[in-house]
PDB file of C-alpha atoms in Angstrom:
ATOM      1  CA  MET M   1     105.139 243.740 115.911  1.00  0.00           C
ATOM      2  CA  GLN M   2     103.972 247.328 116.302  1.00  0.00           C
ATOM      3  CA  THR M   3     103.477 247.160 120.054  1.00  0.00           C
ATOM      4  CA  ASP M   4     101.709 250.506 120.357  1.00  0.00           C
ATOM      5  CA  LEU M   5      98.904 249.329 118.050  1.00  0.00           C
ATOM      6  CA  TRP M   6      98.026 246.525 120.486  1.00  0.00           C
ATOM      7  CA  LYS M   7      98.173 248.434 123.765  1.00  0.00           C
ATOM      8  CA  GLY M   8      94.798 248.643 125.457  1.00  0.00           C
ATOM      9  CA  LYS M   9      93.133 246.421 122.845  1.00  0.00           C
ATOM     10  CA  THR M  10      90.715 243.591 123.568  1.00  0.00           C
ATOM     11  CA  ILE M  11      91.693 240.419 121.742  1.00  0.00           C
ATOM     12  CA  VAL M  12      89.816 237.120 121.490  1.00  0.00           C
ATOM     13  CA  ILE M  13      91.741 233.979 120.528  1.00  0.00           C
ATOM     14  CA  THR M  14      90.256 230.550 119.899  1.00  0.00           C
ATOM     15  CA  GLY M  15      92.410 227.458 120.336  1.00  0.00           C
ATOM     16  CA  GLY M  16      95.001 229.200 122.482  1.00  0.00           C
ATOM     17  CA  SER M  17      95.933 226.047 124.370  1.00  0.00           C
ATOM     18  CA  SER M  18      98.297 224.694 121.708  1.00  0.00           C
ATOM     19  CA  GLY M  19     100.011 225.309 118.399  1.00  0.00           C
ATOM     20  CA  ILE M  20      99.514 228.612 116.592  1.00  0.00           C
ATOM     21  CA  GLY M  21      96.920 229.829 119.095  1.00  0.00           C
ATOM     22  CA  GLU M  22      99.325 229.228 121.968  1.00  0.00           C
ATOM     23  CA  ALA M  23     102.046 231.155 120.110  1.00  0.00           C
ATOM     24  CA  LEU M  24      99.650 234.074 119.563  1.00  0.00           C
ATOM     25  CA  LEU M  25      98.746 234.074 123.251  1.00  0.00           C
ATOM     26  CA  GLU M  26     102.398 233.977 124.281  1.00  0.00           C
ATOM     27  CA  SER M  27     103.408 236.838 121.998  1.00  0.00           C
ATOM     28  CA  LEU M  28     100.499 239.162 122.784  1.00  0.00           C
ATOM     29  CA  SER M  29     100.635 238.459 126.529  1.00  0.00           C
ATOM     30  CA  LYS M  30     103.715 240.670 126.761  1.00  0.00           C
ATOM     31  CA  ILE M  31     101.663 243.763 125.848  1.00  0.00           C
ATOM     32  CA  PRO M  32      99.319 245.650 128.216  1.00  0.00           C
ATOM     33  CA  CYS M  33      96.035 244.550 126.655  1.00  0.00           C
ATOM     34  CA  LYS M  34      93.096 242.236 127.426  1.00  0.00           C
ATOM     35  CA  ILE M  35      93.138 238.716 125.970  1.00  0.00           C
ATOM     36  CA  ILE M  36      90.229 236.285 126.168  1.00  0.00           C
ATOM     37  CA  ASN M  37      90.993 232.703 125.142  1.00  0.00           C
ATOM     38  CA  LEU M  38      88.257 230.260 124.125  1.00  0.00           C
ATOM     39  CA  SER M  39      89.203 226.587 124.047  1.00  0.00           C
ATOM     40  CA  ARG M  40      88.336 223.247 125.619  1.00  0.00           C
ATOM     41  CA  THR M  41      91.639 223.122 127.484  1.00  0.00           C
ATOM     42  CA  GLU M  42      93.088 225.868 129.644  1.00  0.00           C
ATOM     43  CA  PRO M  43      96.390 227.155 128.185  1.00  0.00           C
ATOM     44  CA  GLU M  44      99.543 226.351 130.143  1.00  0.00           C
ATOM     45  CA  LEU M  45     100.365 230.065 130.322  1.00  0.00           C
ATOM     46  CA  VAL M  46      97.058 230.795 132.058  1.00  0.00           C
ATOM     47  CA  ARG M  47      97.720 228.050 134.597  1.00  0.00           C
ATOM     48  CA  LYS M  48     101.194 229.413 135.299  1.00  0.00           C
ATOM     49  CA  ILE M  49      99.844 232.942 135.784  1.00  0.00           C
ATOM     50  CA  SER M  50      97.103 231.741 138.137  1.00  0.00           C
ATOM     51  CA  LYS M  51      99.733 229.908 140.198  1.00  0.00           C
ATOM     52  CA  LYS M  52     101.923 233.026 140.129  1.00  0.00           C
ATOM     53  CA  LYS M  53     104.692 231.157 138.311  1.00  0.00           C
ATOM     54  CA  GLU M  54     104.486 233.645 135.425  1.00  0.00           C
ATOM     55  CA  LYS M  55     103.726 237.351 135.218  1.00  0.00           C
ATOM     56  CA  ARG M  56     102.611 239.110 132.042  1.00  0.00           C
ATOM     57  CA  SER M  57     101.608 242.624 131.039  1.00  0.00           C
ATOM     58  CA  ALA M  58      98.300 241.488 129.550  1.00  0.00           C
ATOM     59  CA  GLN M  59      95.116 240.640 131.410  1.00  0.00           C
ATOM     60  CA  ILE M  60      94.379 237.080 130.296  1.00  0.00           C
ATOM     61  CA  PHE M  61      91.073 235.248 130.732  1.00  0.00           C
ATOM     62  CA  HIS M  62      90.177 231.700 129.757  1.00  0.00           C
ATOM     63  CA  ILE M  63      86.653 230.563 128.906  1.00  0.00           C
ATOM     64  CA  GLN M  64      86.241 226.830 128.455  1.00  0.00           C
ATOM     65  CA  ALA M  65      84.194 225.966 125.378  1.00  0.00           C
ATOM     66  CA  ASP M  66      83.784 223.346 122.675  1.00  0.00           C
ATOM     67  CA  LEU M  67      83.613 225.616 119.638  1.00  0.00           C
ATOM     68  CA  SER M  68      81.852 223.000 117.524  1.00  0.00           C
ATOM     69  CA  SER M  69      78.769 223.392 119.761  1.00  0.00           C
ATOM     70  CA  GLU M  70      76.361 226.315 119.322  1.00  0.00           C
ATOM     71  CA  LYS M  71      75.134 225.805 122.892  1.00  0.00           C
ATOM     72  CA  GLU M  72      78.641 226.121 124.303  1.00  0.00           C
ATOM     73  CA  ILE M  73      79.425 229.113 122.097  1.00  0.00           C
ATOM     74  CA  ASN M  74      76.326 230.868 123.450  1.00  0.00           C
ATOM     75  CA  LYS M  75      77.458 230.156 127.021  1.00  0.00           C
ATOM     76  CA  ALA M  76      80.972 231.375 126.233  1.00  0.00           C
ATOM     77  CA  VAL M  77      79.676 234.630 124.721  1.00  0.00           C
ATOM     78  CA  ALA M  78      77.554 235.237 127.818  1.00  0.00           C
ATOM     79  CA  LYS M  79      80.669 234.901 129.971  1.00  0.00           C
ATOM     80  CA  LEU M  80      82.688 237.041 127.588  1.00  0.00           C
ATOM     81  CA  ALA M  81      80.074 239.821 127.826  1.00  0.00           C
ATOM     82  CA  LYS M  82      80.881 240.140 131.533  1.00  0.00           C
ATOM     83  CA  LEU M  83      84.531 240.831 130.669  1.00  0.00           C
ATOM     84  CA  THR M  84      84.132 243.328 127.822  1.00  0.00           C
ATOM     85  CA  ASP M  85      81.619 245.121 125.629  1.00  0.00           C
ATOM     86  CA  GLY M  86      83.957 245.550 122.655  1.00  0.00           C
ATOM     87  CA  ILE M  87      86.449 243.462 120.675  1.00  0.00           C
ATOM     88  CA  ASP M  88      89.296 244.842 118.579  1.00  0.00           C
ATOM     89  CA  VAL M  89      90.612 241.572 117.127  1.00  0.00           C
ATOM     90  CA  LEU M  90      89.109 238.096 116.863  1.00  0.00           C
ATOM     91  CA  PHE M  91      91.555 235.334 115.950  1.00  0.00           C
ATOM     92  CA  ASN M  92      89.359 232.448 114.776  1.00  0.00           C
ATOM     93  CA  ASN M  93      92.198 229.986 115.078  1.00  0.00           C
ATOM     94  CA  ALA M  94      90.756 226.660 116.327  1.00  0.00           C
ATOM     95  CA  GLY M  95      90.466 223.958 113.677  1.00  0.00           C
ATOM     96  CA  ILE M  96      90.769 220.307 112.730  1.00  0.00           C
ATOM     97  CA  THR M  97      92.280 218.496 109.753  1.00  0.00           C
ATOM     98  CA  ALA M  98      90.835 215.477 107.943  1.00  0.00           C
ATOM     99  CA  HIS M  99      92.813 213.064 105.747  1.00  0.00           C
ATOM    100  CA  SER M 100      91.230 210.472 103.445  1.00  0.00           C
ATOM    101  CA  ARG M 101      90.275 209.850  99.826  1.00  0.00           C
ATOM    102  CA  PHE M 102      86.926 211.269  98.788  1.00  0.00           C
ATOM    103  CA  ASP M 103      85.599 207.785  97.949  1.00  0.00           C
ATOM    104  CA  GLN M 104      86.625 206.567 101.419  1.00  0.00           C
ATOM    105  CA  THR M 105      85.246 209.481 103.412  1.00  0.00           C
ATOM    106  CA  GLN M 106      82.000 209.007 105.304  1.00  0.00           C
ATOM    107  CA  ILE M 107      79.528 211.891 105.483  1.00  0.00           C
ATOM    108  CA  GLU M 108      80.000 211.933 109.279  1.00  0.00           C
ATOM    109  CA  ALA M 109      83.632 212.945 108.736  1.00  0.00           C
ATOM    110  CA  PHE M 110      82.501 215.847 106.555  1.00  0.00           C
ATOM    111  CA  ARG M 111      79.993 216.943 109.202  1.00  0.00           C
ATOM    112  CA  LYS M 112      82.545 216.780 112.007  1.00  0.00           C
ATOM    113  CA  THR M 113      85.096 218.737 109.980  1.00  0.00           C
ATOM    114  CA  PHE M 114      82.557 221.394 109.022  1.00  0.00           C
ATOM    115  CA  ASP M 115      81.319 221.697 112.610  1.00  0.00           C
ATOM    116  CA  VAL M 116      84.812 222.658 113.787  1.00  0.00           C
ATOM    117  CA  ASN M 117      86.207 224.508 110.753  1.00  0.00           C
ATOM    118  CA  PHE M 118      83.104 226.196 109.353  1.00  0.00           C
ATOM    119  CA  PHE M 119      79.988 226.317 111.524  1.00  0.00           C
ATOM    120  CA  GLY M 120      81.962 226.949 114.731  1.00  0.00           C
ATOM    121  CA  PRO M 121      83.903 230.032 113.590  1.00  0.00           C
ATOM    122  CA  VAL M 122      80.956 231.370 111.561  1.00  0.00           C
ATOM    123  CA  PHE M 123      78.541 231.112 114.498  1.00  0.00           C
ATOM    124  CA  LEU M 124      81.069 232.567 116.941  1.00  0.00           C
ATOM    125  CA  THR M 125      81.729 235.493 114.594  1.00  0.00           C
ATOM    126  CA  ILE M 126      77.991 236.140 114.228  1.00  0.00           C
ATOM    127  CA  ARG M 127      77.541 236.141 118.012  1.00  0.00           C
ATOM    128  CA  LEU M 128      80.491 238.488 118.491  1.00  0.00           C
ATOM    129  CA  LEU M 129      79.509 240.965 115.773  1.00  0.00           C
ATOM    130  CA  PRO M 130      77.988 243.495 118.219  1.00  0.00           C
ATOM    131  CA  PHE M 131      81.302 243.547 120.131  1.00  0.00           C
ATOM    132  CA  LEU M 132      83.321 243.850 116.915  1.00  0.00           C
ATOM    133  CA  LYS M 133      81.103 246.586 115.500  1.00  0.00           C
ATOM    134  CA  LYS M 134      81.478 248.636 118.664  1.00  0.00           C
ATOM    135  CA  ASN M 135      85.277 248.736 118.269  1.00  0.00           C
ATOM    136  CA  LYS M 136      85.337 248.505 114.456  1.00  0.00           C
ATOM    137  CA  GLY M 137      87.365 245.345 114.894  1.00  0.00           C
ATOM    138  CA  ALA M 138      89.175 242.831 112.709  1.00  0.00           C
ATOM    139  CA  VAL M 139      88.417 239.145 112.252  1.00  0.00           C
ATOM    140  CA  MET M 140      91.153 236.752 111.166  1.00  0.00           C
ATOM    141  CA  VAL M 141      90.461 233.109 110.335  1.00  0.00           C
ATOM    142  CA  THR M 142      93.318 230.630 110.358  1.00  0.00           C
ATOM    143  CA  SER M 143      92.808 228.656 107.178  1.00  0.00           C
ATOM    144  CA  THR M 144      95.250 226.652 105.064  1.00  0.00           C
ATOM    145  CA  VAL M 145      96.809 226.587 101.625  1.00  0.00           C
ATOM    146  CA  SER M 146      94.569 223.536 101.114  1.00  0.00           C
ATOM    147  CA  GLY M 147      91.596 225.901 101.292  1.00  0.00           C
ATOM    148  CA  LEU M 148      92.677 227.612  98.077  1.00  0.00           C
ATOM    149  CA  TYR M 149      91.955 224.568  95.907  1.00  0.00           C
ATOM    150  CA  GLY M 150      90.565 221.070  96.415  1.00  0.00           C
ATOM    151  CA  VAL M 151      93.587 219.062  97.564  1.00  0.00           C
ATOM    152  CA  PRO M 152      93.688 215.262  97.101  1.00  0.00           C
ATOM    153  CA  ALA M 153      93.213 213.202 100.282  1.00  0.00           C
ATOM    154  CA  ARG M 154      91.812 216.293 102.010  1.00  0.00           C
ATOM    155  CA  SER M 155      88.401 216.829 100.441  1.00  0.00           C
ATOM    156  CA  ALA M 156      86.623 217.398 103.771  1.00  0.00           C
ATOM    157  CA  TYR M 157      89.374 219.664 105.097  1.00  0.00           C
ATOM    158  CA  SER M 158      89.764 221.684 101.892  1.00  0.00           C
ATOM    159  CA  SER M 159      86.036 222.170 101.419  1.00  0.00           C
ATOM    160  CA  SER M 160      85.421 223.264 105.015  1.00  0.00           C
ATOM    161  CA  LYS M 161      88.094 225.951 104.723  1.00  0.00           C
ATOM    162  CA  SER M 162      87.017 227.034 101.235  1.00  0.00           C
ATOM    163  CA  ALA M 163      83.471 227.524 102.494  1.00  0.00           C
ATOM    164  CA  LEU M 164      84.840 229.625 105.354  1.00  0.00           C
ATOM    165  CA  HIS M 165      86.710 231.779 102.814  1.00  0.00           C
ATOM    166  CA  ALA M 166      83.486 232.543 100.963  1.00  0.00           C
ATOM    167  CA  VAL M 167      81.695 233.658 104.132  1.00  0.00           C
ATOM    168  CA  MET M 168      84.575 235.907 105.211  1.00  0.00           C
ATOM    169  CA  GLU M 169      84.803 237.488 101.752  1.00  0.00           C
ATOM    170  CA  ALA M 170      81.076 238.226 101.672  1.00  0.00           C
ATOM    171  CA  ALA M 171      81.197 239.634 105.208  1.00  0.00           C
ATOM    172  CA  ARG M 172      84.184 241.820 104.286  1.00  0.00           C
ATOM    173  CA  ILE M 173      82.241 243.491 101.483  1.00  0.00           C
ATOM    174  CA  GLU M 174      78.979 243.852 103.416  1.00  0.00           C
ATOM    175  CA  LEU M 175      80.456 245.156 106.676  1.00  0.00           C
ATOM    176  CA  SER M 176      83.291 247.298 105.324  1.00  0.00           C
ATOM    177  CA  GLU M 177      81.109 250.405 105.627  1.00  0.00           C
ATOM    178  CA  GLU M 178      80.858 249.715 109.371  1.00  0.00           C
ATOM    179  CA  GLY M 179      84.632 249.641 109.706  1.00  0.00           C
ATOM    180  CA  LEU M 180      85.053 245.863 110.118  1.00  0.00           C
ATOM    181  CA  ARG M 181      87.875 243.901 108.499  1.00  0.00           C
ATOM    182  CA  PHE M 182      87.980 240.196 107.597  1.00  0.00           C
ATOM    183  CA  ILE M 183      91.310 238.500 106.897  1.00  0.00           C
ATOM    184  CA  ILE M 184      91.892 234.970 105.622  1.00  0.00           C
ATOM    185  CA  PHE M 185      95.277 233.635 106.711  1.00  0.00           C
ATOM    186  CA  CYS M 186      96.671 230.537 104.968  1.00  0.00           C
ATOM    187  CA  PRO M 187      99.850 229.263 106.646  1.00  0.00           C
ATOM    188  CA  PRO M 188     101.962 226.482 105.125  1.00  0.00           C
ATOM    189  CA  TYR M 189     102.819 223.262 106.971  1.00  0.00           C
ATOM    190  CA  THR M 190     103.375 224.196 110.605  1.00  0.00           C
ATOM    191  CA  LYS M 191     104.872 222.238 113.496  1.00  0.00           C
ATOM    192  CA  THR M 192     101.692 221.645 115.501  1.00  0.00           C
ATOM    193  CA  LYS M 193      99.605 218.711 116.720  1.00  0.00           C
ATOM    194  CA  LEU M 194      97.068 219.234 113.914  1.00  0.00           C
ATOM    195  CA  ARG M 195      97.717 215.836 112.335  1.00  0.00           C
ATOM    196  CA  ALA M 196      97.740 214.011 115.648  1.00  0.00           C
ATOM    197  CA  ASN M 197      94.325 215.444 116.525  1.00  0.00           C
ATOM    198  CA  GLY M 198      92.862 215.231 113.019  1.00  0.00           C
ATOM    199  CA  ILE M 199      90.385 212.643 111.766  1.00  0.00           C
ATOM    200  CA  ASP M 200      90.290 209.963 109.073  1.00  0.00           C
ATOM    201  CA  GLY M 201      87.508 209.113 106.635  1.00  0.00           C
ATOM    202  CA  ASP M 202      85.491 207.368 109.349  1.00  0.00           C
ATOM    203  CA  GLY M 203      85.742 210.339 111.685  1.00  0.00           C
ATOM    204  CA  GLN M 204      88.254 208.598 113.952  1.00  0.00           C
ATOM    205  CA  ILE M 205      91.387 210.241 115.368  1.00  0.00           C
ATOM    206  CA  LEU M 206      94.307 210.117 112.929  1.00  0.00           C
ATOM    207  CA  GLY M 207      97.078 210.120 115.490  1.00  0.00           C
ATOM    208  CA  GLU M 208      99.608 210.880 112.762  1.00  0.00           C
ATOM    209  CA  SER M 209     103.040 212.241 113.558  1.00  0.00           C
ATOM    210  CA  HIS M 210     103.937 215.762 112.518  1.00  0.00           C
ATOM    211  CA  TYR M 211     104.684 216.452 108.871  1.00  0.00           C
ATOM    212  CA  SER M 212     108.373 215.605 108.373  1.00  0.00           C
ATOM    213  CA  GLY M 213     109.099 218.014 105.527  1.00  0.00           C
ATOM    214  CA  LYS M 214     109.997 221.681 105.639  1.00  0.00           C
ATOM    215  CA  SER M 215     107.602 223.580 107.866  1.00  0.00           C
ATOM    216  CA  LYS M 216     107.149 226.765 109.878  1.00  0.00           C
ATOM    217  CA  THR M 217     107.117 227.043 113.649  1.00  0.00           C
ATOM    218  CA  PRO M 218     103.963 228.256 115.410  1.00  0.00           C
ATOM    219  CA  GLU M 219     105.925 231.320 116.508  1.00  0.00           C
ATOM    220  CA  GLU M 220     106.810 232.228 112.911  1.00  0.00           C
ATOM    221  CA  VAL M 221     103.186 231.875 111.856  1.00  0.00           C
ATOM    222  CA  ALA M 222     101.892 233.872 114.834  1.00  0.00           C
ATOM    223  CA  GLU M 223     104.312 236.702 114.065  1.00  0.00           C
ATOM    224  CA  LYS M 224     103.092 236.875 110.458  1.00  0.00           C
ATOM    225  CA  MET M 225      99.456 236.812 111.616  1.00  0.00           C
ATOM    226  CA  ILE M 226     100.045 239.722 113.977  1.00  0.00           C
ATOM    227  CA  ARG M 227     101.779 241.732 111.254  1.00  0.00           C
ATOM    228  CA  SER M 228      98.896 240.960 108.886  1.00  0.00           C
ATOM    229  CA  ILE M 229      96.408 242.407 111.365  1.00  0.00           C
ATOM    230  CA  GLU M 230      98.565 245.526 111.554  1.00  0.00           C
ATOM    231  CA  ASP M 231      98.422 245.924 107.756  1.00  0.00           C
ATOM    232  CA  PRO M 232      95.099 247.580 106.794  1.00  0.00           C
ATOM    233  CA  LYS M 233      95.398 246.124 103.268  1.00  0.00           C
ATOM    234  CA  SER M 234      95.476 242.463 104.393  1.00  0.00           C
ATOM    235  CA  ARG M 235      92.802 240.247 102.862  1.00  0.00           C
ATOM    236  CA  LEU M 236      94.100 236.820 101.770  1.00  0.00           C
ATOM    237  CA  VAL M 237      97.522 236.189 103.284  1.00  0.00           C
ATOM    238  CA  VAL M 238      99.955 233.384 102.403  1.00  0.00           C
ATOM    239  CA  MET M 239     103.482 232.898 103.751  1.00  0.00           C
ATOM    240  CA  ASP M 240     105.644 230.895 101.372  1.00  0.00           C
ATOM    241  CA  LYS M 241     106.158 229.734  97.786  1.00  0.00           C
ATOM    242  CA  SER M 242     103.618 226.919  98.038  1.00  0.00           C
ATOM    243  CA  GLY M 243     100.960 229.392  99.134  1.00  0.00           C
ATOM    244  CA  PHE M 244     101.743 231.898  96.397  1.00  0.00           C
ATOM    245  CA  PHE M 245     101.857 229.083  93.822  1.00  0.00           C
ATOM    246  CA  MET M 246      98.427 227.800  94.830  1.00  0.00           C
ATOM    247  CA  LYS M 247      96.986 231.313  95.056  1.00  0.00           C
ATOM    248  CA  TRP M 248      97.953 232.271  91.521  1.00  0.00           C
ATOM    249  CA  MET M 249      97.850 228.958  89.641  1.00  0.00           C
ATOM    250  CA  ARG M 250      94.233 228.253  90.629  1.00  0.00           C
ATOM    251  CA  ASN M 251      93.312 231.197  88.370  1.00  0.00           C
ATOM    252  CA  ILE M 252      96.070 231.078  85.745  1.00  0.00           C
ATOM    253  CA  SER M 253      96.180 227.342  84.976  1.00  0.00           C
ATOM    254  CA  PRO M 254      94.095 225.027  87.183  1.00  0.00           C
ATOM    255  CA  SER M 255      94.879 222.067  84.904  1.00  0.00           C
ATOM    256  CA  PHE M 256      98.618 222.493  85.538  1.00  0.00           C
ATOM    257  CA  LEU M 257      97.946 222.926  89.266  1.00  0.00           C
ATOM    258  CA  GLU M 258      96.024 219.643  89.351  1.00  0.00           C
ATOM    259  CA  LYS M 259      98.899 217.823  87.655  1.00  0.00           C
ATOM    260  CA  VAL M 260     101.316 219.168  90.270  1.00  0.00           C
ATOM    261  CA  LEU M 261      99.017 218.174  93.149  1.00  0.00           C
ATOM    262  CA  TYR M 262      98.504 214.713  91.651  1.00  0.00           C
ATOM    263  CA  LYS M 263     102.231 214.087  91.449  1.00  0.00           C
ATOM    264  CA  LYS M 264     103.188 215.671  94.765  1.00  0.00           C
ATOM    265  CA  LEU M 265     100.465 214.043  96.863  1.00  0.00           C
ATOM    266  CA  TYR M 266     100.084 210.747  94.980  1.00  0.00           C
ATOM    267  CA  LYS M 267     101.122 208.657  97.969  1.00  0.00           C
ATOM    268  CA  ASP M 268      98.560 210.390 100.166  1.00  0.00           C
ATOM    269  CA  PHE M 269      95.616 208.959  98.253  1.00  0.00           C
ATOM    270  CA  HIS M 270      97.043 205.567  97.238  1.00  0.00           C
TER     271      HIS M 270
END
């Protein structure tokens, strides 16, 4: 981390109460800056600071909000406007996963997934554009390798993230002349509660245990995200071989990619 680049900055994080968002909050809290967290649950770090059990260099504020609700986003932005008039970095991190076969997925599950992964971050970004334009800020969305191609047993999840990619790419081109940056970050499997809090084809809580294979820690992902913000050339960022494979094979040989996905994830949709 290039600490000097973050000093005095105003940073907004969504989903800072757990997982990758919590790791971002923890890392950036050690720098003299202003951090505003938006999530339904207050982060443990914020509670510790308020009880004077922790002390950090950053000013940290928590605004409670369900980011799948336009009404709550509007309320959150009104509160945020009392704390700052400019934003340097927006980490659109909050999200939900959805696991089920396409032919066993109800439309309600698609709507719920899109509300959290697509409409929520898009609407929040729109509402925060005046703040971002003032500081010529950067927007980073936490996506997934599954957003690079339609992945079996994740049609709702993949499509919600892919749609988000398209919006961020269009915004990047349109608003580049105003100094704004839009970065799509696709981490690999990460040790978070994403699966436990995800939904099935009926829109019900999955409650699955964490992925048991090789995966990154939230801290490793957060560090890469911070370094990607620091790099002015960042656009679509992946972290490991699976990400690079998906990124390139979708263009070079999608038929081969589909064969690999079929074999690797066969058990997920049978």
